[in-house]
Amino acid sequence: MSYLNIKSGSVVVDCTLGAGGHSEQILKKLSPDGRLIGIDADADALEKTKNKLKEFGSSFTPVHDNFVNIDRILKKEGVKQADAIIMDLGISSDQLESEERGFSIKREGRLDMRMNRDSGLTAYDIVNRYSERDLSEMIKEYGEERLHNRVARYIAEARSKRPIETTTELASIVRRAAGFSYRKSKIDPATRTFQAIRIEVNNELGALEEGLKSAIFWLKGGGRIVVISFHSLEDRIVKNLFKGYSQLKILKIVTKKPVRPSPDETASNPRSRSAKLRAAERI
Ligand SMILES: C[S@@+](CC[C@H](N)C(=O)[O-])C[C@H]1O[C@@H](n2cnc3c(N)ncnc32)[C@H](O)[C@@H]1O
């Protein structure tokens, strides 16, 4: 909240509304004269959060869309410029914990992983239809998985018998490929392959790069942008973009190093452990 620097009357865009935790705090500071546009690709999250934030009335505008379309969204909403923009990337706990969304390596569900359930490509399509070579490339690039060739081979072998339908089926195939032993390894190797598939399904890195570039140009002089990322592929994009725009004198970097959660925060919220926050100000 301090990096966003919200004042009464501010115009703010929350690009990743989710359960509205950030938006609620922001609305408390900017209302009743300010405005918050809350974007989420997930219609279920939007419905729930609309209800939760209804006390803020016309200060809050929910939008079902991908933030890659921020130009179109803000034009349509009649926004001229923003005082602050936030992106809290990736998936929410609600999405991760819901079996039917098919994101979890632990909860059995049909392979899906779409943030926006109106969009086409699902995890099932990727796992069962991509060539072994494309799978291997994707797992290497988006999962940073050393054993990408082996994992892709095991997937191809398994699906040659019958399609791979569920999250838990896929997770056990990946664990077998990696020779995973729960006793020896801290991180389940299925996590990396699931991350890769999720990024591919939702074109997460493409949306981040394009969306962030556009968002920066909606900021007023002195306006702030804050991005919270959860893995190195995302953080690299944010870091490089901020650096490039600071060299061009478009942005001033506010956080020289990414801000990490305190030990207290990771103890009370273990999912925050990989979070990195970067903030910049429009010149
Ligand atoms: C980590 S959660 C955000 C949690 C939120 N900050 C809160 O306080 O509850 C990320 C949310 O952003 C959404 N999301 C991720 N990438 C998106 C994108 N490119 N466009 C729109 N929504 C996106 C997801 O659907 C998810 O609901």
Short mmCIF file of C-alpha atoms and ligand atoms in Angstrom, two decimals:
data_model
loop_
_atom_site.label_atom_id
_atom_site.label_comp_id
_atom_site.label_asym_id
_atom_site.label_seq_id
_atom_site.Cartn_x
_atom_site.Cartn_y
_atom_site.Cartn_z
CA MET A 1 0.00 0.00 0.00
CA SER A 2 2.79 2.46 0.78
CA TYR A 3 4.40 1.90 -2.63
CA LEU A 4 1.08 2.58 -4.36
CA ASN A 5 0.77 5.94 -2.58
CA ILE A 6 -3.06 6.12 -2.81
CA LYS A 7 -4.85 9.30 -1.79
CA SER A 8 -8.47 10.23 -1.47
CA GLY A 9 -9.75 10.79 -5.02
CA SER A 10 -7.07 8.64 -6.72
CA VAL A 11 -7.85 6.68 -9.89
CA VAL A 12 -6.39 3.18 -9.56
CA VAL A 13 -6.31 0.04 -11.71
CA ASP A 14 -6.04 -3.36 -10.01
CA CYS A 15 -5.12 -5.59 -12.96
CA THR A 16 -5.49 -8.78 -10.89
CA LEU A 17 -8.57 -8.32 -8.73
CA GLY A 18 -8.79 -11.94 -7.45
CA ALA A 19 -10.53 -12.09 -4.08
CA GLY A 20 -10.22 -8.31 -3.77
CA GLY A 21 -7.80 -8.20 -0.83
CA HIS A 22 -5.70 -5.43 -2.39
CA SER A 23 -8.70 -3.68 -3.94
CA GLU A 24 -10.52 -3.46 -0.62
CA GLN A 25 -7.57 -1.68 1.03
CA ILE A 26 -7.18 0.62 -1.98
CA LEU A 27 -10.91 1.48 -2.05
CA LYS A 28 -10.84 2.39 1.63
CA LYS A 29 -8.18 5.00 0.85
CA LEU A 30 -9.54 6.47 -2.37
CA SER A 31 -13.31 6.51 -1.77
CA PRO A 32 -15.74 8.18 -2.01
CA ASP A 33 -14.23 10.53 -4.61
CA GLY A 34 -11.76 8.21 -6.32
CA ARG A 35 -12.25 5.25 -8.61
CA LEU A 36 -10.91 1.71 -8.82
CA ILE A 37 -11.10 -0.42 -11.97
CA GLY A 38 -10.65 -4.09 -10.98
CA ILE A 39 -9.78 -6.47 -13.80
CA ASP A 40 -9.76 -10.27 -13.68
CA ALA A 41 -9.78 -12.92 -16.41
CA ASP A 42 -11.68 -15.25 -14.09
CA ALA A 43 -15.45 -14.67 -14.15
CA ASP A 44 -16.00 -16.71 -10.96
CA ALA A 45 -13.56 -14.55 -8.97
CA LEU A 46 -15.15 -11.41 -10.37
CA GLU A 47 -18.67 -12.45 -9.33
CA LYS A 48 -17.58 -13.24 -5.79
CA THR A 49 -15.53 -10.09 -5.38
CA LYS A 50 -18.21 -7.84 -6.87
CA ASN A 51 -20.39 -8.86 -4.00
CA LYS A 52 -17.68 -8.42 -1.40
CA LEU A 53 -16.91 -4.85 -2.55
CA LYS A 54 -20.45 -3.67 -3.23
CA GLU A 55 -20.40 -1.26 -0.26
CA PHE A 56 -18.03 0.94 -2.31
CA GLY A 57 -20.78 1.54 -4.88
CA SER A 58 -19.78 3.47 -7.99
CA SER A 59 -16.18 3.90 -6.81
CA PHE A 60 -15.60 0.28 -7.90
CA THR A 61 -15.85 -0.95 -11.50
CA PRO A 62 -15.26 -4.70 -12.02
CA VAL A 63 -14.15 -5.78 -15.50
CA HIS A 64 -14.00 -9.35 -16.83
CA ASP A 65 -11.04 -9.32 -19.18
CA ASN A 66 -7.33 -10.03 -19.52
CA PHE A 67 -5.13 -7.13 -18.45
CA VAL A 68 -3.29 -7.46 -21.75
CA ASN A 69 -6.30 -5.46 -23.05
CA ILE A 70 -5.79 -2.59 -20.60
CA ASP A 71 -5.81 0.05 -23.39
CA ARG A 72 -9.22 -1.03 -24.63
CA ILE A 73 -10.58 -1.44 -21.08
CA LEU A 74 -9.53 1.99 -19.81
CA LYS A 75 -10.70 3.76 -22.99
CA LYS A 76 -14.09 2.09 -22.68
CA GLU A 77 -14.32 3.07 -18.99
CA GLY A 78 -13.53 6.70 -19.83
CA VAL A 79 -10.35 6.74 -17.75
CA LYS A 80 -7.92 9.50 -18.79
CA GLN A 81 -4.92 8.61 -16.62
CA ALA A 82 -4.21 6.50 -13.54
CA ASP A 83 -2.55 7.46 -10.25
CA ALA A 84 -1.59 3.86 -9.50
CA ILE A 85 -1.65 0.44 -11.11
CA ILE A 86 -1.08 -2.92 -9.44
CA MET A 87 -0.44 -6.41 -10.81
CA ASP A 88 -0.34 -9.37 -8.40
CA LEU A 89 0.53 -12.12 -10.84
CA GLY A 90 -0.32 -15.78 -11.23
CA ILE A 91 -3.23 -17.71 -9.82
CA SER A 92 -5.16 -17.17 -6.62
CA SER A 93 -5.53 -19.53 -3.67
CA ASP A 94 -9.20 -19.96 -4.67
CA GLN A 95 -8.17 -21.15 -8.12
CA LEU A 96 -5.41 -23.41 -6.80
CA GLU A 97 -7.64 -25.03 -4.22
CA SER A 98 -10.56 -25.73 -6.52
CA GLU A 99 -10.38 -29.31 -7.94
CA GLU A 100 -12.52 -28.45 -10.95
CA ARG A 101 -10.14 -25.69 -12.11
CA GLY A 102 -7.46 -28.34 -12.55
CA PHE A 103 -4.43 -26.33 -11.30
CA SER A 104 -3.44 -28.43 -8.32
CA ILE A 105 -0.91 -31.25 -8.23
CA LYS A 106 -2.59 -32.59 -5.10
CA ARG A 107 -6.31 -32.28 -5.77
CA GLU A 108 -7.78 -34.52 -8.41
CA GLY A 109 -9.54 -32.66 -11.21
CA ARG A 110 -9.78 -32.65 -15.00
CA LEU A 111 -6.73 -30.97 -16.55
CA ASP A 112 -7.91 -27.44 -17.27
CA MET A 113 -5.81 -24.54 -15.82
CA ARG A 114 -7.62 -21.78 -17.71
CA MET A 115 -7.95 -18.54 -15.75
CA ASN A 116 -10.65 -17.52 -18.20
CA ARG A 117 -12.98 -20.45 -18.75
CA ASP A 118 -14.34 -18.83 -21.93
CA SER A 119 -10.97 -19.20 -23.64
CA GLY A 120 -10.05 -22.17 -25.82
CA LEU A 121 -6.88 -24.07 -24.99
CA THR A 122 -6.88 -26.25 -21.86
CA ALA A 123 -4.13 -28.17 -20.06
CA TYR A 124 -5.77 -31.37 -21.37
CA ASP A 125 -5.25 -30.21 -24.98
CA ILE A 126 -1.60 -29.40 -24.37
CA VAL A 127 -0.76 -32.58 -22.49
CA ASN A 128 -2.51 -34.85 -24.97
CA ARG A 129 -1.92 -33.05 -28.28
CA TYR A 130 1.43 -31.22 -28.26
CA SER A 131 4.27 -33.15 -29.84
CA GLU A 132 6.80 -34.67 -27.45
CA ARG A 133 9.33 -32.12 -28.69
CA ASP A 134 7.04 -29.15 -28.06
CA LEU A 135 6.21 -30.47 -24.61
CA SER A 136 9.87 -30.82 -23.82
CA GLU A 137 10.64 -27.26 -24.99
CA MET A 138 7.72 -25.85 -23.02
CA ILE A 139 8.69 -27.69 -19.82
CA LYS A 140 12.28 -26.51 -20.23
CA GLU A 141 11.42 -22.90 -20.94
CA TYR A 142 8.44 -22.25 -18.67
CA GLY A 143 9.14 -24.82 -15.95
CA GLU A 144 12.94 -24.48 -15.89
CA GLU A 145 12.90 -28.26 -15.48
CA ARG A 146 16.29 -29.90 -16.00
CA LEU A 147 14.68 -33.26 -16.81
CA HIS A 148 12.40 -31.80 -19.50
CA ASN A 149 13.22 -34.46 -22.11
CA ARG A 150 12.47 -37.31 -19.73
CA VAL A 151 9.25 -35.76 -18.46
CA ALA A 152 8.03 -35.21 -22.05
CA ARG A 153 8.93 -38.80 -22.96
CA TYR A 154 7.02 -40.24 -20.00
CA ILE A 155 3.98 -38.10 -20.87
CA ALA A 156 4.12 -39.25 -24.52
CA GLU A 157 4.40 -42.90 -23.45
CA ALA A 158 1.52 -42.66 -21.00
CA ARG A 159 -0.84 -40.94 -23.45
CA SER A 160 -0.07 -43.48 -26.21
CA LYS A 161 -2.04 -46.00 -24.09
CA ARG A 162 -4.92 -43.67 -23.20
CA PRO A 163 -5.41 -39.91 -22.80
CA ILE A 164 -4.15 -38.30 -19.59
CA GLU A 165 -7.31 -36.90 -18.03
CA THR A 166 -6.58 -35.65 -14.54
CA THR A 167 -4.18 -33.51 -12.53
CA THR A 168 -3.18 -36.32 -10.21
CA GLU A 169 -2.54 -38.72 -13.12
CA LEU A 170 -0.23 -36.18 -14.73
CA ALA A 171 1.50 -35.40 -11.44
CA SER A 172 2.32 -39.06 -10.84
CA ILE A 173 3.68 -39.46 -14.40
CA VAL A 174 6.00 -36.48 -13.85
CA ARG A 175 7.13 -37.79 -10.47
CA ARG A 176 7.95 -41.17 -12.03
CA ALA A 177 9.94 -39.46 -14.79
CA ALA A 178 11.91 -37.46 -12.25
CA GLY A 179 12.50 -40.49 -10.01
CA PHE A 180 10.94 -38.44 -7.26
CA SER A 181 11.12 -39.55 -3.69
CA TYR A 182 9.10 -37.61 -1.11
CA ARG A 183 11.73 -38.36 1.47
CA LYS A 184 14.65 -36.91 -0.45
CA SER A 185 13.29 -33.90 -2.31
CA LYS A 186 11.69 -30.79 -0.87
CA ILE A 187 9.94 -29.57 -4.01
CA ASP A 188 7.62 -31.92 -5.86
CA PRO A 189 8.91 -31.95 -9.49
CA ALA A 190 5.33 -31.91 -10.73
CA THR A 191 5.22 -28.29 -9.54
CA ARG A 192 7.61 -27.18 -12.29
CA THR A 193 5.81 -29.02 -15.08
CA PHE A 194 2.43 -27.74 -13.86
CA GLN A 195 3.84 -24.20 -13.81
CA ALA A 196 4.99 -24.62 -17.41
CA ILE A 197 1.59 -25.86 -18.60
CA ARG A 198 -0.26 -23.10 -16.73
CA ILE A 199 1.94 -20.41 -18.29
CA GLU A 200 1.31 -21.88 -21.75
CA VAL A 201 -2.47 -22.25 -21.28
CA ASN A 202 -2.86 -18.63 -20.20
CA ASN A 203 -0.03 -17.10 -22.25
CA GLU A 204 1.02 -15.58 -18.94
CA LEU A 205 4.41 -14.20 -19.94
CA GLY A 206 3.14 -12.67 -23.19
CA ALA A 207 0.25 -11.02 -21.34
CA LEU A 208 2.61 -9.70 -18.66
CA GLU A 209 5.05 -8.16 -21.12
CA GLU A 210 2.39 -6.57 -23.31
CA GLY A 211 0.07 -5.58 -20.44
CA LEU A 212 2.86 -4.02 -18.41
CA LYS A 213 4.16 -2.00 -21.38
CA SER A 214 0.67 -0.60 -22.01
CA ALA A 215 -0.09 0.00 -18.32
CA ILE A 216 2.97 2.24 -17.85
CA PHE A 217 1.63 4.68 -20.45
CA TRP A 218 -1.64 5.12 -18.54
CA LEU A 219 0.16 6.48 -15.47
CA LYS A 220 0.18 10.19 -14.65
CA GLY A 221 3.54 11.83 -13.98
CA GLY A 222 4.34 10.76 -10.40
CA GLY A 223 1.92 7.79 -10.69
CA ARG A 224 3.06 4.45 -9.33
CA ILE A 225 3.13 0.91 -10.74
CA VAL A 226 3.60 -2.06 -8.43
CA VAL A 227 4.13 -5.64 -9.64
CA ILE A 228 4.26 -8.72 -7.43
CA SER A 229 5.66 -11.79 -9.17
CA PHE A 230 6.06 -15.36 -8.00
CA HIS A 231 8.77 -16.91 -10.14
CA SER A 232 11.95 -15.84 -11.86
CA LEU A 233 10.49 -15.82 -15.39
CA GLU A 234 7.94 -13.19 -14.39
CA ASP A 235 10.35 -11.20 -12.27
CA ARG A 236 12.90 -11.05 -15.10
CA ILE A 237 10.33 -9.47 -17.43
CA VAL A 238 9.36 -6.85 -14.82
CA LYS A 239 12.96 -6.08 -13.90
CA ASN A 240 14.10 -5.69 -17.53
CA LEU A 241 11.12 -3.58 -18.53
CA PHE A 242 11.51 -1.24 -15.57
CA LYS A 243 15.23 -0.97 -16.29
CA GLY A 244 14.68 -0.21 -19.99
CA TYR A 245 12.04 2.44 -19.25
CA SER A 246 14.20 4.02 -16.57
CA GLN A 247 17.04 4.38 -19.11
CA LEU A 248 14.55 6.06 -21.44
CA LYS A 249 13.53 8.40 -18.57
CA ILE A 250 9.95 7.13 -18.66
CA LEU A 251 10.10 5.48 -15.22
CA LYS A 252 12.01 6.02 -12.03
CA ILE A 253 12.66 2.77 -10.17
CA VAL A 254 11.45 2.99 -6.56
CA THR A 255 12.67 -0.41 -5.33
CA LYS A 256 16.37 -0.84 -6.20
CA LYS A 257 16.07 -4.49 -5.12
CA PRO A 258 12.83 -6.48 -5.11
CA VAL A 259 10.97 -6.32 -1.81
CA ARG A 260 10.57 -9.74 -0.18
CA PRO A 261 8.13 -10.86 2.53
CA SER A 262 9.35 -10.79 6.12
CA PRO A 263 9.88 -14.08 8.01
CA ASP A 264 6.68 -13.30 9.94
CA GLU A 265 4.71 -12.99 6.73
CA THR A 266 6.06 -16.23 5.25
CA ALA A 267 5.29 -17.98 8.55
CA SER A 268 1.67 -16.84 8.51
CA ASN A 269 1.26 -17.09 4.72
CA PRO A 270 3.66 -19.69 3.25
CA ARG A 271 2.49 -18.96 -0.31
CA SER A 272 4.10 -15.53 -0.04
CA ARG A 273 7.57 -17.07 0.25
CA SER A 274 8.48 -16.68 -3.43
CA ALA A 275 6.91 -13.22 -3.87
CA LYS A 276 8.99 -10.33 -5.20
CA LEU A 277 7.57 -6.83 -5.33
CA ARG A 278 8.93 -4.15 -7.66
CA ALA A 279 7.65 -0.59 -7.81
CA ALA A 280 8.33 2.27 -10.22
CA GLU A 281 7.12 5.83 -10.71
CA ARG A 282 6.18 7.52 -13.96
CA ILE A 283 8.42 10.48 -14.78
C1 LIG B 1 -2.60 -13.75 -7.06
S1 LIG B 1 -4.26 -13.52 -7.54
C2 LIG B 1 -4.62 -11.90 -7.03
C3 LIG B 1 -5.10 -11.77 -5.63
C4 LIG B 1 -5.58 -10.38 -5.28
N1 LIG B 1 -4.51 -9.40 -5.34
C5 LIG B 1 -6.24 -10.32 -3.91
O1 LIG B 1 -5.87 -9.45 -3.11
O2 LIG B 1 -7.13 -11.12 -3.66
C6 LIG B 1 -4.15 -13.31 -9.27
C7 LIG B 1 -5.48 -13.07 -9.96
O3 LIG B 1 -5.20 -12.43 -11.19
C8 LIG B 1 -5.88 -13.03 -12.25
N2 LIG B 1 -5.01 -12.88 -13.41
C9 LIG B 1 -3.76 -13.37 -13.60
N3 LIG B 1 -3.27 -12.99 -14.79
C10 LIG B 1 -4.23 -12.22 -15.35
C11 LIG B 1 -4.32 -11.52 -16.59
N4 LIG B 1 -3.31 -11.55 -17.50
N5 LIG B 1 -5.43 -10.80 -16.85
C12 LIG B 1 -6.44 -10.75 -15.95
N6 LIG B 1 -6.42 -11.41 -14.77
C13 LIG B 1 -5.33 -12.13 -14.48
C14 LIG B 1 -6.14 -14.45 -11.82
O4 LIG B 1 -7.31 -14.95 -12.44
C15 LIG B 1 -6.27 -14.32 -10.29
O5 LIG B 1 -7.61 -14.17 -9.91
#
